[in-house]
Amino acid sequence: REKNILFIGDSITCEGQRPRGFISKIEAVLPIKSKVLCSKGASTEKIIDLLNSSEIVIHPDLIIAQSGINDLLDGVSLETSQIYQQKLVSKIKDQYPKAELLFLPIHPIIKNGQILQNIGTADPSSSFSMWDENIDFVAKYLASDGIHLNAKGNSFLAERIIDHFSKSLGKAS
């Protein structure tokens, strides 16, 4: 059967639905049914509010969540952002206890002319490492705004997610 995937996040997730976005690319390759819950410019706290107020009609097998970039861009410290992310992880796990969760680490971004990278994830159960040691990430995978993924960045993210979950997403249940 098709696997149900719930994508949760900010504009990176929203843009993932575009024709060259990572969600569209995953849908083209894997037998999935997806639902996207996102808000452009959303902080992690706003994503929690969005999750609290949404009536999702999917029973996800897998949840792919992403947040924290807007926290950092808005001047929230990394430590505080990670506390918010831990609250989001707890909310997701409480609301969808049977779903497998992948919380994406924050990808390298440019803030005030500085590259922020190797930020990691606040989900201690996540062993998913995507952006590490890719020193050309900004030049290769970011749009000119220094925040959003370009087409290659979306392809890179889709490939990493597909590789990570190919066994669980490809097998029938």
Short mmCIF file of C-alpha atoms in Angstrom, two decimals:
data_model
loop_
_atom_site.label_atom_id
_atom_site.label_comp_id
_atom_site.label_asym_id
_atom_site.label_seq_id
_atom_site.Cartn_x
_atom_site.Cartn_y
_atom_site.Cartn_z
CA ARG A 1 0.00 0.00 0.00
CA GLU A 2 0.97 3.61 -0.31
CA LYS A 3 2.75 5.09 2.68
CA ASN A 4 1.25 8.21 4.20
CA ILE A 5 3.72 11.00 4.83
CA LEU A 6 3.01 14.22 6.69
CA PHE A 7 5.43 17.07 5.97
CA ILE A 8 5.53 19.80 8.64
CA GLY A 9 7.51 23.03 8.48
CA ASP A 10 8.06 26.56 7.27
CA SER A 11 8.65 27.96 3.76
CA ILE A 12 11.27 25.30 2.99
CA THR A 13 8.49 22.72 3.38
CA CYS A 14 5.92 24.88 1.57
CA GLU A 15 8.26 25.32 -1.39
CA GLY A 16 8.92 21.59 -1.38
CA GLN A 17 5.50 21.19 -3.04
CA ARG A 18 6.51 23.22 -6.07
CA PRO A 19 7.24 21.35 -9.30
CA ARG A 20 11.01 21.27 -8.61
CA GLY A 21 10.60 20.94 -4.84
CA PHE A 22 11.82 18.06 -2.70
CA ILE A 23 8.30 16.84 -1.84
CA SER A 24 7.29 16.74 -5.52
CA LYS A 25 10.47 14.83 -6.33
CA ILE A 26 9.82 12.29 -3.56
CA GLU A 27 6.22 11.83 -4.75
CA ALA A 28 7.48 11.17 -8.28
CA VAL A 29 9.72 8.32 -7.12
CA LEU A 30 8.01 6.63 -4.17
CA PRO A 31 4.54 5.17 -3.65
CA ILE A 32 3.35 7.75 -1.12
CA LYS A 33 0.33 9.82 -0.28
CA SER A 34 1.35 13.10 1.31
CA LYS A 35 -0.13 15.93 3.28
CA VAL A 36 1.73 19.18 3.90
CA LEU A 37 1.27 21.40 6.92
CA CYS A 38 3.39 24.53 6.54
CA SER A 39 3.48 28.28 6.86
CA LYS A 40 5.95 30.58 5.15
CA GLY A 41 8.06 32.57 7.59
CA ALA A 42 6.89 30.47 10.53
CA SER A 43 8.90 30.21 13.71
CA THR A 44 8.96 26.86 15.49
CA GLU A 45 6.36 28.15 17.95
CA LYS A 46 4.07 29.12 15.04
CA ILE A 47 4.50 25.64 13.55
CA ILE A 48 3.42 24.16 16.91
CA ASP A 49 0.35 26.44 16.84
CA LEU A 50 -0.35 25.35 13.27
CA LEU A 51 -0.16 21.70 14.30
CA ASN A 52 -2.46 22.36 17.28
CA SER A 53 -5.09 24.11 15.14
CA SER A 54 -5.05 21.82 12.11
CA GLU A 55 -7.38 18.94 11.49
CA ILE A 56 -5.24 16.52 9.55
CA VAL A 57 -7.11 13.69 7.87
CA ILE A 58 -4.07 11.54 7.27
CA HIS A 59 -2.76 8.84 9.56
CA PRO A 60 0.91 9.20 8.76
CA ASP A 61 3.35 6.34 8.63
CA LEU A 62 6.14 8.89 8.48
CA ILE A 63 6.44 12.53 9.47
CA ILE A 64 9.17 14.73 8.04
CA ALA A 65 9.46 17.93 10.07
CA GLN A 66 11.66 20.96 9.64
CA SER A 67 11.94 24.18 11.64
CA GLY A 68 14.36 26.61 13.24
CA ILE A 69 15.61 28.69 10.34
CA ASN A 70 13.18 31.54 11.00
CA ASP A 71 13.95 31.37 14.72
CA LEU A 72 17.62 32.02 13.94
CA LEU A 73 16.81 34.70 11.37
CA ASP A 74 14.60 36.46 13.94
CA GLY A 75 17.44 36.58 16.47
CA VAL A 76 16.39 33.64 18.66
CA SER A 77 19.45 31.91 20.09
CA LEU A 78 20.30 28.42 18.90
CA GLU A 79 19.71 27.06 22.41
CA THR A 80 16.24 28.62 22.64
CA SER A 81 15.41 27.48 19.11
CA GLN A 82 16.38 23.93 20.06
CA ILE A 83 14.10 24.10 23.11
CA TYR A 84 11.24 25.11 20.80
CA GLN A 85 12.17 22.30 18.42
CA GLN A 86 12.11 19.80 21.29
CA LYS A 87 8.58 21.01 22.11
CA LEU A 88 7.61 20.48 18.47
CA VAL A 89 9.11 16.98 18.48
CA SER A 90 7.18 16.14 21.67
CA LYS A 91 3.94 17.51 20.20
CA ILE A 92 4.38 15.47 17.02
CA LYS A 93 5.21 12.28 18.92
CA ASP A 94 2.23 12.78 21.26
CA GLN A 95 -0.18 13.49 18.41
CA TYR A 96 1.13 10.74 16.11
CA PRO A 97 2.67 8.06 18.36
CA LYS A 98 2.67 5.37 15.66
CA ALA A 99 4.41 7.47 13.02
CA GLU A 100 8.13 7.40 12.40
CA LEU A 101 9.57 10.92 12.73
CA LEU A 102 12.41 12.44 10.79
CA PHE A 103 13.30 15.92 12.03
CA LEU A 104 15.54 17.54 9.46
CA PRO A 105 18.57 19.43 10.73
CA ILE A 106 18.76 23.11 9.82
CA HIS A 107 20.65 23.45 6.58
CA PRO A 108 23.44 26.00 6.21
CA ILE A 109 22.07 29.51 5.76
CA ILE A 110 23.50 32.99 5.36
CA LYS A 111 22.61 35.44 8.13
CA ASN A 112 24.09 38.95 8.12
CA GLY A 113 26.71 37.85 5.58
CA GLN A 114 27.87 34.94 7.76
CA ILE A 115 27.37 31.29 6.90
CA LEU A 116 25.69 29.35 9.70
CA GLN A 117 26.27 25.63 9.23
CA ASN A 118 26.46 22.30 11.04
CA ILE A 119 23.62 23.39 13.30
CA GLY A 120 22.22 19.90 13.80
CA THR A 121 18.80 18.96 15.09
CA ALA A 122 17.10 19.18 18.45
CA ASP A 123 15.67 15.68 18.07
CA PRO A 124 18.03 13.40 20.00
CA SER A 125 16.52 10.31 18.38
CA SER A 126 17.45 11.49 14.89
CA SER A 127 20.59 10.02 13.42
CA PHE A 128 19.87 11.68 10.11
CA SER A 129 22.82 13.82 9.09
CA MET A 130 22.35 15.62 5.83
CA TRP A 131 24.25 18.82 5.56
CA ASP A 132 27.48 18.00 7.37
CA GLU A 133 30.86 18.65 5.81
CA ASN A 134 29.43 19.97 2.55
CA ILE A 135 31.56 23.08 2.32
CA ASP A 136 30.11 24.02 -1.08
CA PHE A 137 26.51 23.81 0.18
CA VAL A 138 25.83 27.55 0.01
CA ALA A 139 27.18 27.90 -3.54
CA LYS A 140 25.59 24.70 -4.85
CA TYR A 141 22.28 24.33 -3.05
CA LEU A 142 20.97 27.68 -1.80
CA ALA A 143 18.90 30.20 -3.70
CA SER A 144 20.30 33.71 -3.99
CA ASP A 145 18.52 34.75 -0.76
CA GLY A 146 20.90 32.55 1.24
CA ILE A 147 18.00 30.77 2.96
CA HIS A 148 15.86 28.75 0.57
CA LEU A 149 16.93 25.72 -1.41
CA ASN A 150 17.43 26.04 -5.14
CA ALA A 151 16.45 23.23 -7.56
CA LYS A 152 19.71 21.35 -6.87
CA GLY A 153 19.18 21.78 -3.13
CA ASN A 154 15.69 20.34 -3.40
CA SER A 155 17.05 17.41 -5.43
CA PHE A 156 19.79 16.84 -2.85
CA LEU A 157 17.28 16.85 0.01
CA ALA A 158 14.88 14.53 -1.85
CA GLU A 159 17.70 12.09 -2.64
CA ARG A 160 18.87 12.02 0.99
CA ILE A 161 15.33 11.41 2.28
CA ILE A 162 14.68 8.72 -0.32
CA ASP A 163 17.99 7.01 0.49
CA HIS A 164 17.30 7.19 4.22
CA PHE A 165 13.82 5.71 3.93
CA SER A 166 14.05 3.59 0.80
CA LYS A 167 13.61 0.34 2.71
CA SER A 168 10.68 1.44 4.86
CA LEU A 169 8.96 3.44 2.12
CA GLY A 170 9.49 0.91 -0.63
CA LYS A 171 8.10 -2.16 1.12
CA ALA A 172 4.44 -3.01 1.33
CA SER A 173 2.70 -3.30 4.69
#
